[in-house]
mmCIF file of C-alpha atoms in Angstrom:
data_model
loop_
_atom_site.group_PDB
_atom_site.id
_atom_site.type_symbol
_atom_site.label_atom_id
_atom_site.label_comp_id
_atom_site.label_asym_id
_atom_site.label_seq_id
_atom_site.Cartn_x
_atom_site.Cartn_y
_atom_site.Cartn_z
ATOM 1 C CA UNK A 1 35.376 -19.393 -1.269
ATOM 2 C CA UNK A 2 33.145 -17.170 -3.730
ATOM 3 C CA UNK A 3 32.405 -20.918 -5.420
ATOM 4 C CA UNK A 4 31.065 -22.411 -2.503
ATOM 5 C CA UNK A 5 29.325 -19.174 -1.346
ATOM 6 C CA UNK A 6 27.467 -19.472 -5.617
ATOM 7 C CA UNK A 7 27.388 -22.941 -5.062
ATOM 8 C CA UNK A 8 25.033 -22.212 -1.433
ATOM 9 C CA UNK A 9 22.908 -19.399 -2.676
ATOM 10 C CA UNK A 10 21.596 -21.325 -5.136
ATOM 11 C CA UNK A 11 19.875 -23.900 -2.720
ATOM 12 C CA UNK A 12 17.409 -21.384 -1.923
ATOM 13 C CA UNK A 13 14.643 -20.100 -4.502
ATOM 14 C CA UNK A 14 12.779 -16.527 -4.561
ATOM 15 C CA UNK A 15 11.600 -15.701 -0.957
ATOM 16 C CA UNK A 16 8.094 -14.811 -3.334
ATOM 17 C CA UNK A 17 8.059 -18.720 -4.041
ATOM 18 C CA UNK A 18 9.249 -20.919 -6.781
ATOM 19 C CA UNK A 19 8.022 -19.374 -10.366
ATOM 20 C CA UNK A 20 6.176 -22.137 -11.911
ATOM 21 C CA UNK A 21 4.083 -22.620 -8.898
ATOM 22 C CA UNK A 22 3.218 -19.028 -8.618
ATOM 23 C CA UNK A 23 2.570 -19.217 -12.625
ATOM 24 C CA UNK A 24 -0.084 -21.637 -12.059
ATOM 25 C CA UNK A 25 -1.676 -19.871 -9.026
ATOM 26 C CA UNK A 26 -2.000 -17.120 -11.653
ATOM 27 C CA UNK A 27 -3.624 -19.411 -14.314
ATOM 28 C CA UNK A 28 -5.764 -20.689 -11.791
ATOM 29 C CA UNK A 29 -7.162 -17.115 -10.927
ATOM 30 C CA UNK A 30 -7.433 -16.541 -14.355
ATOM 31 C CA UNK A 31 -9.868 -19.432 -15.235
ATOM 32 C CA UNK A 32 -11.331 -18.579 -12.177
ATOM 33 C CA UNK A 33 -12.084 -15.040 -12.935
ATOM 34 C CA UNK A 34 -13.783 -15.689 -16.805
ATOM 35 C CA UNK A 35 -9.996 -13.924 -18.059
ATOM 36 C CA UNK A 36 -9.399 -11.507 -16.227
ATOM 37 C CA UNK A 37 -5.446 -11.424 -16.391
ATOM 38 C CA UNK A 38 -3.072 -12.235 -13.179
ATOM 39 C CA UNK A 39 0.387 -11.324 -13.483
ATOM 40 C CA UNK A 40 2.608 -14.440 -11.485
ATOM 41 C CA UNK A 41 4.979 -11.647 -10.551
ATOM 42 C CA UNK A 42 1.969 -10.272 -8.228
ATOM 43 C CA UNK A 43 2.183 -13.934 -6.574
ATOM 44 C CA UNK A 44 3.230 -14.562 -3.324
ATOM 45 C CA UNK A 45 3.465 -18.068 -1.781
ATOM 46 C CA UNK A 46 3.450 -18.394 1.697
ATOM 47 C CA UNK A 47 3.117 -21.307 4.733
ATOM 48 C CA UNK A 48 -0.903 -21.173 4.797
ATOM 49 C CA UNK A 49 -2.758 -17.743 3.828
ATOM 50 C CA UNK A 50 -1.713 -16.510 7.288
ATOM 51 C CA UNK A 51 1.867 -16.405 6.335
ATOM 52 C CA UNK A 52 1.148 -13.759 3.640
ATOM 53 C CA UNK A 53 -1.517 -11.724 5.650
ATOM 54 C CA UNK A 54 0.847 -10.776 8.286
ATOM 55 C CA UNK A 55 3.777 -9.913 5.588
ATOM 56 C CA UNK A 56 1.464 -7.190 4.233
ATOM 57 C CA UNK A 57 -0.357 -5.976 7.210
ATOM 58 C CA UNK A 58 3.276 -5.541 8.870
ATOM 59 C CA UNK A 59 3.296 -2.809 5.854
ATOM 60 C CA UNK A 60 0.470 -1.004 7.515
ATOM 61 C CA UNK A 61 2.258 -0.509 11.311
ATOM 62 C CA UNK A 62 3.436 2.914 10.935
ATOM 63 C CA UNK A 63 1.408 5.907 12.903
ATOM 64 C CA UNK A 64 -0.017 8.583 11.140
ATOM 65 C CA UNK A 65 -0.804 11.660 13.184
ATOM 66 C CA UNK A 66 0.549 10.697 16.183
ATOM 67 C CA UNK A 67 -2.077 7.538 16.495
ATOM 68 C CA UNK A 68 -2.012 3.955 15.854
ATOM 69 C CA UNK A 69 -3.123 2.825 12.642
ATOM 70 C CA UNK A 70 -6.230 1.062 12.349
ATOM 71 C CA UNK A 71 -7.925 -2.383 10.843
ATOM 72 C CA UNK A 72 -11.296 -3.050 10.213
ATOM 73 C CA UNK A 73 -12.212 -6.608 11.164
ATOM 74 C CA UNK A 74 -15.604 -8.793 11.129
ATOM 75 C CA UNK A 75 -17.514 -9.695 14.213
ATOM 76 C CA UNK A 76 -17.215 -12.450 14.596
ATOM 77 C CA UNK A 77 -14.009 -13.407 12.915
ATOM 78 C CA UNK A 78 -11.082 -15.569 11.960
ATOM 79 C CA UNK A 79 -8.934 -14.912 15.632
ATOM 80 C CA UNK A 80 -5.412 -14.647 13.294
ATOM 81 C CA UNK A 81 -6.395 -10.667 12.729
ATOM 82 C CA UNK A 82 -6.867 -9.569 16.722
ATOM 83 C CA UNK A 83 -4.067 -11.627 17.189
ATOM 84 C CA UNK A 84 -1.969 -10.196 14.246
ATOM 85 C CA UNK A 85 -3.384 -6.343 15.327
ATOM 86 C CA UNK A 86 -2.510 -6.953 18.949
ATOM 87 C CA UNK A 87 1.158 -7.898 18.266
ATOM 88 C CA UNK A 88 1.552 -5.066 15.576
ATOM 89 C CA UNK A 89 0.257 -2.887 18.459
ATOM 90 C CA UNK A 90 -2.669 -1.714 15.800
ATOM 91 C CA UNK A 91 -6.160 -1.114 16.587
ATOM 92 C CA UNK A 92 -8.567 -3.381 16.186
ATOM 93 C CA UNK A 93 -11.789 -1.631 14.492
ATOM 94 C CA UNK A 94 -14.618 -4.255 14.433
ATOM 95 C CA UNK A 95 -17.930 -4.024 12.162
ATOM 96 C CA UNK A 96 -20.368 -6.198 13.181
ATOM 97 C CA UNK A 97 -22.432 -9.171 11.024
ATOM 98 C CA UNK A 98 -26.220 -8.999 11.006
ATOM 99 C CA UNK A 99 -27.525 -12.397 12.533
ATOM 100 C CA UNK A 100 -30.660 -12.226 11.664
ATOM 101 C CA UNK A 101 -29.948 -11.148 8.005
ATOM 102 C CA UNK A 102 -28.040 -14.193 7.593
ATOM 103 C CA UNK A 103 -24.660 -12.868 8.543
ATOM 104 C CA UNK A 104 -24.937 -10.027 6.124
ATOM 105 C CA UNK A 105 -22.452 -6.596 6.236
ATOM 106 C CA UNK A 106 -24.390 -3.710 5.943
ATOM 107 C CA UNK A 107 -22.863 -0.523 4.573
ATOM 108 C CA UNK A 108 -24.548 1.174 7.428
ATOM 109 C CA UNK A 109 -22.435 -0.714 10.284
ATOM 110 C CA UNK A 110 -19.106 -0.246 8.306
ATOM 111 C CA UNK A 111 -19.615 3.603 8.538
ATOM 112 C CA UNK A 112 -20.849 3.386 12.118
ATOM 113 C CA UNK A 113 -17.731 1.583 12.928
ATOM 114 C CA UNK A 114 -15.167 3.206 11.068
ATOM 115 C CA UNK A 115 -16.277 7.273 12.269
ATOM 116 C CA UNK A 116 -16.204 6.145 15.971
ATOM 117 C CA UNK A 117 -12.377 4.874 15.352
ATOM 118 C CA UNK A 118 -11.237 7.791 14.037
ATOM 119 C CA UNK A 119 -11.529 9.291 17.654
ATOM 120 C CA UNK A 120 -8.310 7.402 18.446
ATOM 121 C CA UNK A 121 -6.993 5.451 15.288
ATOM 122 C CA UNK A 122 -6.413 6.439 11.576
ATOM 123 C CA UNK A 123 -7.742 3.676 9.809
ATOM 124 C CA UNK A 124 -6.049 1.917 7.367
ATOM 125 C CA UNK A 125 -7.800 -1.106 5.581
ATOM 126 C CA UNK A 126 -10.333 -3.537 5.888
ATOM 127 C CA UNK A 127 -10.702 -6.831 6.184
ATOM 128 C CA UNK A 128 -13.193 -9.239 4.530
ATOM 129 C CA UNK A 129 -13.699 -12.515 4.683
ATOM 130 C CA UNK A 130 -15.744 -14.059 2.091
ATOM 131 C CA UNK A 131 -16.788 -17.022 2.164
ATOM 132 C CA UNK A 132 -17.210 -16.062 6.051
ATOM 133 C CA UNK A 133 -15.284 -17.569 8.941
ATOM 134 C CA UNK A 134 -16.736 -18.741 11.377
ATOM 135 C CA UNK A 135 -20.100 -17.503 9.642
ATOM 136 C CA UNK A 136 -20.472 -18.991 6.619
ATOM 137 C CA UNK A 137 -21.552 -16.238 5.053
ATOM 138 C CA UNK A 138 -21.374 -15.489 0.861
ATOM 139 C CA UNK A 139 -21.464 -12.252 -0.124
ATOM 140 C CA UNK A 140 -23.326 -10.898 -2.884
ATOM 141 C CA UNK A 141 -22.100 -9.325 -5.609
ATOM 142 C CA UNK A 142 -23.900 -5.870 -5.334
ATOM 143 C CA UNK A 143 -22.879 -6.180 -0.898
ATOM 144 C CA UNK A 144 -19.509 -6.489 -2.643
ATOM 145 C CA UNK A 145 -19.777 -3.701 -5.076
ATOM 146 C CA UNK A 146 -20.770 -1.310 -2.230
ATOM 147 C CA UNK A 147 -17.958 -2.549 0.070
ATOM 148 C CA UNK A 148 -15.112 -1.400 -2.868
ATOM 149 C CA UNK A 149 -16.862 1.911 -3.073
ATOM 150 C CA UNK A 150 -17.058 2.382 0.905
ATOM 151 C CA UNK A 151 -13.082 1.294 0.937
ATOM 152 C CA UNK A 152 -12.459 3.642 -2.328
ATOM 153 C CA UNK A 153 -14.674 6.523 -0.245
ATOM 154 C CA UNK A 154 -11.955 5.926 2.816
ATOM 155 C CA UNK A 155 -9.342 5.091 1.131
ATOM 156 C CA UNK A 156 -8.628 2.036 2.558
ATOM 157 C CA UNK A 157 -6.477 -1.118 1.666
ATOM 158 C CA UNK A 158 -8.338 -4.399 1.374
ATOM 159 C CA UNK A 159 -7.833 -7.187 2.334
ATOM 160 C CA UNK A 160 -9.991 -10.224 0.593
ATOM 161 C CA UNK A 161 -9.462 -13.257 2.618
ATOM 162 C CA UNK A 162 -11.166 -15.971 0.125
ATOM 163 C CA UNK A 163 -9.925 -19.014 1.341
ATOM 164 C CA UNK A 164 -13.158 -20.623 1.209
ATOM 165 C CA UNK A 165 -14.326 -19.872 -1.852
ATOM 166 C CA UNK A 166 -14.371 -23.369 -3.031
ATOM 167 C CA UNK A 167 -16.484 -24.330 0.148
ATOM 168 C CA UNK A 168 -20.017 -22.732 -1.287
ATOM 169 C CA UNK A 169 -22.799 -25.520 -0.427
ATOM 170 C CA UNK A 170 -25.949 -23.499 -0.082
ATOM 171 C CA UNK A 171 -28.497 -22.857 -2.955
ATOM 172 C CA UNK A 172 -28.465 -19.740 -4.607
ATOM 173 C CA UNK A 173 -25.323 -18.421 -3.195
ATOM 174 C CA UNK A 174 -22.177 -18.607 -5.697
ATOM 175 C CA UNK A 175 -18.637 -16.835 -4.558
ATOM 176 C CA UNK A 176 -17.088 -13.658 -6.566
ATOM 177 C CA UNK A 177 -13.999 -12.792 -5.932
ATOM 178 C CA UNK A 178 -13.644 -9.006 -4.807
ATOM 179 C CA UNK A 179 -10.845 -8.753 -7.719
ATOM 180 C CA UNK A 180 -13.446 -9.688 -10.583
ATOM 181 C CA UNK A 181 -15.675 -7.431 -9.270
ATOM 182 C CA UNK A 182 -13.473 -4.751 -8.829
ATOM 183 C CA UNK A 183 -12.359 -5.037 -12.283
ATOM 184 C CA UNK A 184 -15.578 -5.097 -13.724
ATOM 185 C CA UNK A 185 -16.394 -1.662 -11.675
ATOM 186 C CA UNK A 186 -14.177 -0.167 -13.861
ATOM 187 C CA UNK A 187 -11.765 3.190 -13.149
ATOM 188 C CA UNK A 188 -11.491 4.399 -10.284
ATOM 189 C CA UNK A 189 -12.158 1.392 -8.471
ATOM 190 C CA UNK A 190 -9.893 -1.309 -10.676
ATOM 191 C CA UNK A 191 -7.089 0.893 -9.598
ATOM 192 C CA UNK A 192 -7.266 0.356 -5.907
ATOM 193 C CA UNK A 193 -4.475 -1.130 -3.547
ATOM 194 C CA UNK A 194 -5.970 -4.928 -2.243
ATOM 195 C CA UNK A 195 -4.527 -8.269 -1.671
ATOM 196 C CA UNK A 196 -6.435 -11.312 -1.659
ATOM 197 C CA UNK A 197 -5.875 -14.695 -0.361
ATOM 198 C CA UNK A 198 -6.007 -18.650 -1.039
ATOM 199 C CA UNK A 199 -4.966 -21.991 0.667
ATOM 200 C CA UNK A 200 -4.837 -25.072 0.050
ATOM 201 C CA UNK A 201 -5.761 -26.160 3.605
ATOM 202 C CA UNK A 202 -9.339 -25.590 2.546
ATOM 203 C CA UNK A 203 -11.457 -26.560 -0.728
ATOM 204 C CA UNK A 204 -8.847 -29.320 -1.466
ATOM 205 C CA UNK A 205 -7.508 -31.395 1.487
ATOM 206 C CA UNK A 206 -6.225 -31.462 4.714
ATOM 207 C CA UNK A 207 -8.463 -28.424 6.601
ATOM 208 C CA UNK A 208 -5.481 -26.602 8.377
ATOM 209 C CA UNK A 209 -3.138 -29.051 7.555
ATOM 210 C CA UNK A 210 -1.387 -28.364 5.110
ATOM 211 C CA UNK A 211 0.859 -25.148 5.450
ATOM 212 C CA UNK A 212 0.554 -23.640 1.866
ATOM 213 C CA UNK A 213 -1.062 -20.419 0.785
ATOM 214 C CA UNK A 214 -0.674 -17.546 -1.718
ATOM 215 C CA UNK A 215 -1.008 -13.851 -1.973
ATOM 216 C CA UNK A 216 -1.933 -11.975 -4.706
ATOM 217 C CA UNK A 217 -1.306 -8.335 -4.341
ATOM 218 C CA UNK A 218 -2.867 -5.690 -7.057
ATOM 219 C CA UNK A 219 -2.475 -2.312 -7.691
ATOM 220 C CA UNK A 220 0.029 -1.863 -4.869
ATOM 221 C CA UNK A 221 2.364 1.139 -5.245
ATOM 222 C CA UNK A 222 5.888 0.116 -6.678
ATOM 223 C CA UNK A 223 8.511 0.908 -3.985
ATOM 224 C CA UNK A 224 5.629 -0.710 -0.947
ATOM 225 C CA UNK A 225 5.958 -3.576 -3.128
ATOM 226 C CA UNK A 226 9.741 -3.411 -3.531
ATOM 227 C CA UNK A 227 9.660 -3.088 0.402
ATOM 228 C CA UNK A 228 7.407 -6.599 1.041
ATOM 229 C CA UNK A 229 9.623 -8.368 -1.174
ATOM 230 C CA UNK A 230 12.688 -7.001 1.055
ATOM 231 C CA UNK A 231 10.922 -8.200 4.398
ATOM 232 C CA UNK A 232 9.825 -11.587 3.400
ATOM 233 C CA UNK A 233 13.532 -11.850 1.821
ATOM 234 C CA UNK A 234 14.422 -13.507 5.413
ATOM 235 C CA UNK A 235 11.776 -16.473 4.553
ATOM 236 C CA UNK A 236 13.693 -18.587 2.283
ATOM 237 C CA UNK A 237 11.183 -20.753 0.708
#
């Protein structure tokens, strides 16, 4: 009956995850970012941070000009992106770390890297992942700077993968998020297309345990967003 059918739909709550814990993911990144405002609606909750990285890079799968789209990854690096790239059937574009600087991304590499893909990919974001992993790395806040304006230059999609940013231990270093520092860059950078990701498996308790994560995605064009929230409809949280 159309009773029980109201009565079972309402068992389930938005496949984006339940509002008031998505409102205080967005009050967290608020304190966390001296202000700067974070819409809950731009909130996705997911099982770990790997849930919602593979919901958005699915976006990215389609060809352009007849080749495979690409994704710029750290070496060395969190396996869930080759992994993720190789089932998407996307190409894998690594830029690699500077050992002897620390672990430090150099400008210089991520333009070596990304003109020899073109050959054979069209490149379509980049991934960061700050505080590193397995590395340890923290970036800097003028590395960051010139990583927007490379991924502004090439038009690229980022992808801040943060989920250590409560696991800072060495002196001197402190984490910024890429969003803070994107909005302080002002126009045109604080209008470009990134997502960036926490979990709970990490600074708090439980490394890898426990299976909860958010996404927040900024600046992303209307109808792509209307089309994430219609794939992840299938994962009723």
């Amino acid at each position: 009956s159309s009773a029980a059918s109201d009565v079972y739909k309402r068992q389930y709550s938005d496949s984006a995850g339940i509002e008031i814990i998505r409102k205080h993911a967005a009050e967290y990144i608020e304190r966390r970012d001296g202000g700067i405002p974070s819409d809950w609606n731009n909130i996705l909750l997911s099982a770990g941070a790997s849930g919602s990285i593979k919901a958005i890079m699915a976006l990215l799968r389609c060809e352009q000009n007849n080749k495979q789209p690409g994704v710029m990854v750290p070496i060395p690096q969190y396996p869930l992106y080759s992994a993720t790239i190789a089932e998407f059937n996307m190409k894998q574009v690594g830029y690699y770390l500077d050992e002897s600087k620390n672990w430090g991304l150099d400008i210089g590499e991520l333009q070596r890297a990304i003109d020899e893909s073109k050959k054979d990919c069209c490149p379509r974001a980049i991934v960061i992942i700050n505080p590193g992993n397995p590395t340890g790395q923290v970036l800097s806040e003028e590395n960051i700077r010139e990583i927007i304006k490379f991924a502004h230059k090439e038009r690229l999609f980022i992808f801040a993968d943060e989920v250590y940013q409560d696991n800072v231990y060495a002196k001197g270093s402190k984490f910024h998020s890429f969003k803070k520092v994107m909005s302080q860059m002002g126009e045109p950078y604080s209008k470009m297309e990134m997502a960036s990701f926490m979990s709970c498996s990490k600074g708090y308790m439980g490394e890898c345990g426990i299976r909860g994560g958010y996404a927040e995605v900024i600046n992303m064009c209307p109808d792509v967003k209307a089309m994430l929230l219609k794939s992840i409809s299938a994962q009723l949280c």
